[in-house]
Amino acid sequence: MKKSLAKLCLAFAAVLLFTVPQVSQAKELSGNLEIFSWWAGDEGPALQALIKKYKEQNPNVNVIDATVTGGSGVNAKAVLKTRMLGNEPPDSFQVHSGQELIGTWVKADRMEDLTFLFKEQGWMDAFPKGLIKLIGTDKGIWSVPVTIHRSNVLWYVPANLKKWGVAAPKTWAEFLTIAPKLEKEGVVPLALAENWTVNHLWESVALASLGAEKWDALWAGKLRFDSPDVVKAWELFGKILKYTNHDASSLSWQQATDMVITGRAAFNIMGDWAAGYMSTTKKMVPGKDFGWEPSPDTAGEFMFLSDSFGLPKGAPDRDNAIAWLKIIGSKEGSDAFNPLKGSISPRMDSDLSKYNSYLQSAAADFKKDVVVGSLAHGVAANETFMGGFSRIMEMFLKTHNAQAVSKACQQLADKAKIGK
Ligand code: GAL
């Protein structure tokens, strides 16, 4: 009886083997796949891991990894805009979940609806509802999320703090007390880099000063940018800027992180791609070689952002792009990418044993903290607002006039239809 059952099983397996083609063979994809992002150089290893997975399944596709260097996409976004307006879209491009996607590319009717893929791949239940809402409208779902990054993190090297006799500040008041002491030691209190990192610092300070509820109210159009609350946030920001390095505008975010690693600076506020840089590129051990805290006065608050990839209308290699999106959204792809990148997976079933201690702590915080959206990385506002905000920031760096920039921000918010 047992023998005949075994024979039957063997026969069945043989039939399956010869008649059912494997998924990758069934598609027989070939030609090119051009993916566009700013994950070059130090930011490249995680993307390479995803491309490797894609190539395993689609060996005949030639992947063109079109990267334009520059943190937070400062250069890539400009190149992308030119290509999209010239009707030369890549097959798939990196875009932040939230207003950068919806208020820019979806509004301009440049993206394909991916609802069919979400249904087919079971992603409606794999990604948090709140995130799907952020990449969706009543007309569709417009990208596939690949990361959850945290923006409000303070980084430091524990051994250096010990040497200087200071602790990581939990509040900005504490920071402003220890900063002069650090300066006396010849240490830059807070490392800063090129202009977008100034916007990045601003959002952590504004969140600290306003609190999560008012931060959300600002982007919902319910709190004015020229209100006393927001003026106060700019004033605090001005005080903090005094303790940053003078060569900031000529440094990349990695170089600002290097300042902390080498002991030229005590702290840096940066998204947790800095954890990716320190652990993947610099081989530093989280908790030992580098430490972290929520940026001052933001404990219990998780300012998040999410990188995603979309399918532009007119993508030259649409089928290859869809296969790419499937890899990005898969548990396997996500868990190969995020541990190297310094981000957590947007999937709710991610395998946390693959992640280091910093990322495990980020995953725990993401579950229990109050989650708010980043401005500097596309969640809170569209590209019109962001472009104008960068110019206003330059004005602030020259004048330190909190009243004037607050007024300018309100005018910009009206123009960019924030909260409308
Ligand atoms: C962010 C992006 C991150 C990381 C960072 C630095 O905008 O979401 O994934 O690449 O810029 O370039």
Coordinates of C-alpha atoms and ligand atoms in Angstrom, one line a residue:
M1 CA 0.0 0.0 0.0
K2 CA 2.8 2.4 1.1
K3 CA 4.9 1.5 -1.9
S4 CA 2.1 2.1 -4.4
L5 CA 1.4 5.5 -2.8
A6 CA 5.0 6.4 -3.1
K7 CA 5.0 5.4 -6.8
L8 CA 1.9 7.5 -7.4
C9 CA 3.6 10.5 -5.8
L10 CA 6.7 10.1 -7.9
A11 CA 4.7 9.8 -11.1
F12 CA 2.7 12.9 -10.2
A13 CA 5.9 14.8 -9.4
A14 CA 7.4 13.8 -12.8
V15 CA 4.3 15.0 -14.6
L16 CA 4.5 18.3 -12.8
L17 CA 8.2 18.7 -13.6
F18 CA 7.7 18.2 -17.3
T19 CA 4.4 20.0 -17.8
V20 CA 4.4 23.0 -15.5
P21 CA 7.1 25.6 -16.4
Q22 CA 8.8 27.4 -13.6
V23 CA 7.6 30.9 -13.0
S24 CA 10.8 32.6 -14.4
Q25 CA 10.8 30.4 -17.5
A26 CA 7.1 31.0 -18.1
K27 CA 7.7 34.7 -18.6
E28 CA 10.9 34.4 -20.8
L29 CA 11.6 38.1 -20.3
S30 CA 14.4 39.7 -22.3
G31 CA 15.5 43.1 -23.5
N32 CA 16.3 45.9 -21.1
L33 CA 15.1 47.2 -17.7
E34 CA 16.2 50.7 -16.8
I35 CA 15.8 51.6 -13.2
F36 CA 16.4 55.1 -12.1
S37 CA 17.4 56.1 -8.6
W38 CA 20.0 58.1 -6.5
W39 CA 21.3 55.0 -4.8
A40 CA 24.9 55.1 -6.1
G41 CA 28.3 54.7 -4.4
D42 CA 27.9 54.1 -0.7
E43 CA 24.1 53.9 -1.1
G44 CA 24.5 51.2 -3.8
P45 CA 25.0 47.8 -2.1
A46 CA 21.3 47.4 -1.1
L47 CA 20.1 48.1 -4.6
Q48 CA 22.7 45.7 -6.0
A49 CA 21.2 43.0 -3.8
L50 CA 17.8 43.6 -5.3
I51 CA 19.1 43.6 -8.8
K52 CA 20.9 40.3 -8.1
K53 CA 17.5 38.8 -7.1
Y54 CA 15.9 40.2 -10.3
K55 CA 18.7 38.7 -12.4
E56 CA 18.3 35.3 -10.7
Q57 CA 14.7 35.2 -11.9
N58 CA 15.2 37.0 -15.2
P59 CA 18.6 36.1 -16.5
N60 CA 18.0 37.3 -20.0
V61 CA 17.1 40.9 -19.0
N62 CA 19.8 43.5 -19.3
V63 CA 19.5 45.7 -16.2
I64 CA 20.5 49.3 -16.7
D65 CA 21.2 50.7 -13.2
A66 CA 20.7 54.4 -14.0
T67 CA 21.8 56.3 -10.9
V68 CA 22.4 60.0 -10.4
T69 CA 24.4 60.6 -7.3
G70 CA 23.3 63.1 -4.6
G71 CA 21.7 62.5 -1.3
S72 CA 18.0 62.7 -1.0
G73 CA 17.7 62.8 -4.8
V74 CA 18.7 66.4 -5.2
N75 CA 20.3 65.8 -8.6
A76 CA 18.3 62.7 -9.6
K77 CA 14.9 64.4 -9.2
A78 CA 16.0 67.2 -11.6
V79 CA 17.2 64.7 -14.2
L80 CA 14.0 62.7 -13.8
K81 CA 11.9 65.8 -14.4
T82 CA 13.7 66.6 -17.6
R83 CA 13.2 63.0 -18.8
M84 CA 9.6 62.8 -17.9
L85 CA 8.8 66.1 -19.5
G86 CA 10.6 65.0 -22.6
N87 CA 8.6 61.8 -22.7
E88 CA 11.7 59.7 -22.1
P89 CA 10.7 57.9 -18.8
P90 CA 12.9 55.2 -17.4
D91 CA 11.1 51.8 -16.9
S92 CA 10.8 52.4 -13.1
F93 CA 12.0 55.1 -10.8
Q94 CA 12.6 55.8 -7.1
V95 CA 10.0 58.2 -5.6
H96 CA 9.0 58.9 -2.0
S97 CA 5.7 57.6 -0.9
G98 CA 3.3 60.5 -0.1
Q99 CA 3.1 63.9 -1.7
E100 CA 6.2 63.6 -3.8
L101 CA 4.5 60.8 -5.7
I102 CA 0.8 61.9 -5.4
G103 CA 1.1 65.7 -5.5
T104 CA 3.7 65.6 -8.3
W105 CA 3.6 62.6 -10.7
V106 CA 0.1 61.2 -10.1
K107 CA -1.3 64.7 -10.3
A108 CA 0.4 65.2 -13.6
D109 CA -1.1 61.9 -14.8
R110 CA 2.3 60.3 -15.5
M111 CA 1.9 57.0 -13.6
E112 CA 0.2 53.7 -14.2
D113 CA -2.3 52.4 -11.7
L114 CA -0.8 49.3 -9.9
T115 CA -3.9 48.1 -8.1
F116 CA -3.9 44.9 -10.2
L117 CA -0.4 44.1 -8.9
F118 CA -1.3 44.7 -5.3
K119 CA -4.3 42.4 -5.6
E120 CA -2.5 39.7 -7.6
Q121 CA 0.5 39.7 -5.2
G122 CA -1.5 39.8 -2.0
W123 CA 0.0 43.2 -1.1
M124 CA -3.3 44.7 0.1
D125 CA -2.7 42.6 3.3
A126 CA 1.1 42.7 3.3
F127 CA 1.6 46.5 3.6
P128 CA 0.1 48.6 6.4
K129 CA -3.2 50.3 5.4
G130 CA -1.8 53.7 6.3
L131 CA 1.1 53.3 3.8
I132 CA -1.2 52.1 1.0
K133 CA -3.3 55.2 1.6
L134 CA -0.2 57.3 1.2
I135 CA 0.6 55.9 -2.2
G136 CA -3.0 55.8 -3.3
T137 CA -5.9 58.0 -4.4
D138 CA -9.5 57.2 -5.2
K139 CA -8.3 56.3 -8.7
G140 CA -5.6 53.8 -7.9
I141 CA -2.4 52.7 -6.2
W142 CA 0.7 54.3 -7.7
S143 CA 3.9 52.8 -6.5
V144 CA 5.5 49.8 -4.6
P145 CA 7.1 50.7 -1.3
V146 CA 10.5 49.3 -0.6
T147 CA 11.7 51.0 2.6
I148 CA 10.6 52.6 5.9
H149 CA 13.3 55.0 7.0
R150 CA 13.3 57.1 10.2
S151 CA 14.3 60.8 9.8
N152 CA 14.6 62.0 13.5
V153 CA 17.7 60.2 14.7
L154 CA 20.7 61.6 16.6
W155 CA 23.9 59.6 15.9
Y156 CA 27.1 59.6 18.0
V157 CA 30.1 57.5 18.9
P158 CA 29.8 56.3 22.6
A159 CA 33.5 56.2 23.2
N160 CA 33.9 59.8 22.1
L161 CA 31.1 61.1 24.3
K162 CA 32.8 59.3 27.2
K163 CA 36.1 60.9 26.4
W164 CA 34.5 64.4 26.3
G165 CA 32.4 63.7 29.4
V166 CA 29.0 64.3 27.8
A167 CA 25.8 62.3 27.3
A168 CA 23.6 62.2 24.2
P169 CA 21.1 65.1 24.8
K170 CA 17.5 64.1 25.3
T171 CA 16.3 67.7 24.8
W172 CA 17.4 70.7 22.8
A173 CA 17.9 72.6 26.1
E174 CA 20.4 69.9 27.1
F175 CA 22.1 70.2 23.8
L176 CA 22.5 74.0 24.1
T177 CA 24.0 73.5 27.5
I178 CA 26.7 71.0 26.4
A179 CA 27.4 72.5 23.0
P180 CA 29.7 75.4 24.3
K181 CA 31.6 72.8 26.4
L182 CA 32.2 70.7 23.3
E183 CA 33.3 73.7 21.4
K184 CA 35.9 74.5 24.1
E185 CA 37.3 71.0 23.5
G186 CA 37.6 71.9 19.8
V187 CA 34.7 69.6 18.8
V188 CA 31.9 70.6 16.5
P189 CA 28.7 70.0 18.5
L190 CA 26.5 69.1 15.5
A191 CA 27.7 68.0 12.1
L192 CA 25.8 69.4 9.1
A193 CA 26.3 68.9 5.4
E194 CA 24.9 70.3 2.1
N195 CA 21.6 72.2 1.9
W196 CA 19.1 69.4 1.9
T197 CA 20.5 68.2 5.2
V198 CA 19.7 71.6 6.6
N199 CA 16.0 71.0 5.7
H200 CA 16.4 67.5 7.3
L201 CA 17.6 69.0 10.5
W202 CA 14.8 71.6 10.4
E203 CA 12.1 68.9 10.4
S204 CA 13.5 67.3 13.5
V205 CA 13.7 70.6 15.3
A206 CA 10.2 71.7 14.1
L207 CA 8.8 68.4 15.3
A208 CA 10.5 68.8 18.6
S209 CA 9.2 72.4 19.0
L210 CA 5.6 71.8 17.7
G211 CA 4.9 68.2 18.8
A212 CA 3.3 65.6 16.5
E213 CA -0.2 67.0 16.5
K214 CA 0.7 70.5 15.4
W215 CA 3.2 69.1 12.9
D216 CA 0.3 67.1 11.3
A217 CA -1.9 70.2 11.5
L218 CA 0.6 72.2 9.5
W219 CA 0.5 69.8 6.6
A220 CA -3.3 69.5 6.8
G221 CA -3.6 73.2 6.3
K222 CA -4.9 73.6 9.9
L223 CA -2.0 75.5 11.4
R224 CA -0.6 78.5 9.7
F225 CA 3.2 78.7 8.9
D226 CA 3.2 82.3 10.2
S227 CA 1.6 81.4 13.5
P228 CA 3.7 82.1 16.7
D229 CA 4.2 78.3 17.2
V230 CA 6.1 78.0 13.9
V231 CA 8.0 81.2 14.4
K232 CA 9.2 79.7 17.7
A233 CA 10.4 76.6 16.0
W234 CA 12.5 78.7 13.5
E235 CA 14.0 80.6 16.5
L236 CA 15.1 77.4 18.2
F237 CA 16.5 76.3 14.8
G238 CA 18.6 79.5 14.6
K239 CA 20.1 78.8 18.0
I240 CA 21.0 75.3 17.1
L241 CA 22.6 76.3 13.8
K242 CA 25.2 78.3 15.7
Y243 CA 26.7 75.0 16.8
T244 CA 27.2 73.5 13.3
N245 CA 30.3 73.4 11.1
H246 CA 31.1 76.3 8.7
D247 CA 32.0 74.1 5.8
A248 CA 28.6 72.4 5.8
S249 CA 27.5 73.4 2.3
S250 CA 30.5 71.7 0.7
L251 CA 30.0 68.3 2.4
S252 CA 27.9 65.3 1.5
W253 CA 25.7 63.6 4.2
Q254 CA 28.3 60.8 4.3
Q255 CA 31.0 63.4 5.1
A256 CA 29.0 64.8 8.0
T257 CA 28.6 61.2 9.3
D258 CA 32.4 60.8 8.9
M259 CA 32.8 63.9 11.1
V260 CA 31.1 62.0 13.9
I261 CA 33.0 58.8 13.2
T262 CA 36.4 60.5 13.3
G263 CA 35.6 62.6 16.4
R264 CA 35.6 66.0 14.6
A265 CA 31.9 66.4 15.6
A266 CA 29.9 65.0 18.5
F267 CA 26.5 64.5 16.9
N268 CA 24.7 64.4 13.6
I269 CA 20.9 64.3 12.9
M270 CA 20.3 62.2 9.8
G271 CA 17.9 59.5 8.6
D272 CA 18.8 56.0 9.3
W273 CA 20.5 55.5 6.0
A274 CA 23.4 56.7 8.2
A275 CA 23.1 53.4 10.1
G276 CA 23.3 51.6 6.7
Y277 CA 26.4 53.6 5.9
M278 CA 28.1 53.0 9.3
S279 CA 27.2 49.3 9.4
T280 CA 27.4 48.2 5.7
T281 CA 30.1 50.5 4.4
K282 CA 32.2 51.3 7.5
K283 CA 31.6 47.9 9.1
M284 CA 30.8 49.5 12.5
V285 CA 28.8 47.6 15.1
P286 CA 25.5 49.2 16.1
G287 CA 25.3 49.9 19.9
K288 CA 29.1 49.5 20.2
D289 CA 30.8 51.5 17.6
F290 CA 27.9 53.9 17.1
G291 CA 25.0 54.9 19.2
W292 CA 21.6 56.6 18.5
E293 CA 18.7 58.3 20.2
P294 CA 15.6 59.9 18.9
S295 CA 16.5 63.5 18.0
P296 CA 16.1 65.8 21.0
D297 CA 12.6 66.2 22.3
T298 CA 11.1 63.7 19.9
A299 CA 11.2 60.5 22.0
G300 CA 8.0 58.5 21.2
E301 CA 7.7 60.1 17.8
F302 CA 8.8 58.4 14.6
M303 CA 9.2 60.8 11.7
F304 CA 9.1 58.4 8.8
L305 CA 9.6 58.3 5.0
S306 CA 9.3 55.5 2.5
D307 CA 11.1 55.0 -0.8
S308 CA 9.1 53.3 -3.5
F309 CA 9.3 52.6 -7.2
G310 CA 6.6 53.3 -9.7
L311 CA 5.7 52.5 -13.3
P312 CA 5.6 55.6 -15.5
K313 CA 3.2 55.7 -18.4
G314 CA 5.1 54.9 -21.6
A315 CA 7.8 52.8 -19.8
P316 CA 9.7 51.3 -22.8
D317 CA 10.0 47.8 -21.1
R318 CA 6.7 47.6 -19.2
D319 CA 6.7 43.8 -18.6
N320 CA 10.3 43.9 -17.3
A321 CA 9.3 46.8 -15.1
I322 CA 6.4 44.9 -13.6
A323 CA 8.7 41.9 -12.9
W324 CA 11.0 44.4 -11.1
L325 CA 8.1 45.8 -9.0
K326 CA 7.2 42.2 -8.0
I327 CA 10.7 41.7 -6.6
I328 CA 10.6 45.0 -4.7
G329 CA 7.3 44.2 -3.1
S330 CA 8.2 40.6 -2.2
K331 CA 9.2 39.5 1.3
E332 CA 12.4 38.0 0.0
G333 CA 13.4 41.1 -2.0
S334 CA 12.5 43.5 0.8
D335 CA 14.4 41.5 3.4
A336 CA 17.5 41.3 1.1
F337 CA 17.4 45.0 0.5
N338 CA 16.6 46.7 3.8
P339 CA 19.1 45.2 6.2
L340 CA 21.9 46.6 4.0
K341 CA 20.1 49.9 3.4
G342 CA 19.6 50.8 7.0
S343 CA 15.8 50.8 6.7
I344 CA 13.1 48.4 7.9
S345 CA 10.8 46.6 5.5
P346 CA 7.4 48.1 4.8
R347 CA 6.0 44.6 4.8
M348 CA 4.3 43.5 8.0
D349 CA 5.6 39.9 7.7
S350 CA 9.3 40.9 7.5
D351 CA 11.9 38.5 9.0
L352 CA 13.5 40.7 11.8
S353 CA 16.2 38.1 12.5
K354 CA 17.9 39.3 9.3
Y355 CA 18.2 42.9 10.7
N356 CA 20.8 44.3 13.1
S357 CA 20.1 45.7 16.6
Y358 CA 19.6 49.3 15.4
L359 CA 17.0 48.2 12.8
Q360 CA 15.3 45.9 15.3
S361 CA 14.9 48.9 17.7
A362 CA 13.6 51.0 14.8
A363 CA 11.0 48.3 14.0
A364 CA 9.9 48.2 17.6
D365 CA 9.6 52.0 17.7
F366 CA 7.7 52.1 14.4
K367 CA 5.1 49.9 16.0
K368 CA 4.6 51.8 19.2
D369 CA 5.5 55.5 18.4
V370 CA 3.4 58.2 17.1
V371 CA 4.2 58.2 13.3
V372 CA 4.4 61.4 11.4
G373 CA 5.5 62.2 7.8
S374 CA 8.8 63.7 6.7
L375 CA 8.9 67.0 4.8
A376 CA 12.5 66.7 3.5
H377 CA 11.8 63.3 2.0
G378 CA 8.5 63.7 0.2
V379 CA 5.8 62.5 2.6
A380 CA 4.3 65.9 3.8
A381 CA 4.5 68.2 0.8
N382 CA 4.7 68.2 -3.0
E383 CA 7.7 69.2 -5.0
T384 CA 6.4 72.7 -5.5
F385 CA 6.6 73.3 -1.8
M386 CA 9.9 71.6 -1.3
G387 CA 11.6 73.6 -4.1
G388 CA 10.4 76.8 -2.6
F389 CA 11.2 75.7 1.0
S390 CA 14.9 75.1 0.0
R391 CA 15.1 78.7 -1.3
I392 CA 13.5 80.0 1.9
M393 CA 16.0 78.0 3.9
E394 CA 18.8 79.7 2.1
M395 CA 17.3 83.1 3.1
F396 CA 17.2 82.0 6.7
L397 CA 20.8 80.9 6.7
K398 CA 21.7 84.4 5.6
T399 CA 19.3 86.4 7.8
H400 CA 18.2 84.3 10.7
N401 CA 14.9 86.2 10.5
A402 CA 12.3 83.8 11.9
Q403 CA 9.4 86.1 11.2
A404 CA 10.3 86.7 7.6
V405 CA 10.7 83.1 6.7
S406 CA 7.5 82.1 8.5
K407 CA 5.6 84.6 6.3
A408 CA 7.4 83.4 3.2
C409 CA 6.5 79.8 4.1
Q410 CA 2.8 80.7 4.4
Q411 CA 2.8 82.3 1.0
L412 CA 4.5 79.2 -0.4
A413 CA 2.0 76.9 1.3
D414 CA -0.9 78.9 -0.4
K415 CA 0.8 78.6 -3.8
A416 CA 1.6 74.9 -3.4
K417 CA -2.0 74.3 -2.0
I418 CA -0.8 72.6 1.1
G419 CA -3.6 70.8 2.9
K420 CA -6.0 71.6 0.0
Ligands
GAL1 C1 16.4 59.8 1.1 C2 16.0 58.5 0.7 C3 16.9 57.5 1.4 C4 18.4 57.8 1.2 C5 18.6 59.3 1.5 C6 20.0 59.8 1.3 O1 15.6 60.8 0.5 O2 14.7 58.2 1.0 O3 16.7 56.2 0.9 O4 18.8 57.5 -0.1 O5 17.7 60.1 0.8 O6 20.3 59.9 0.0

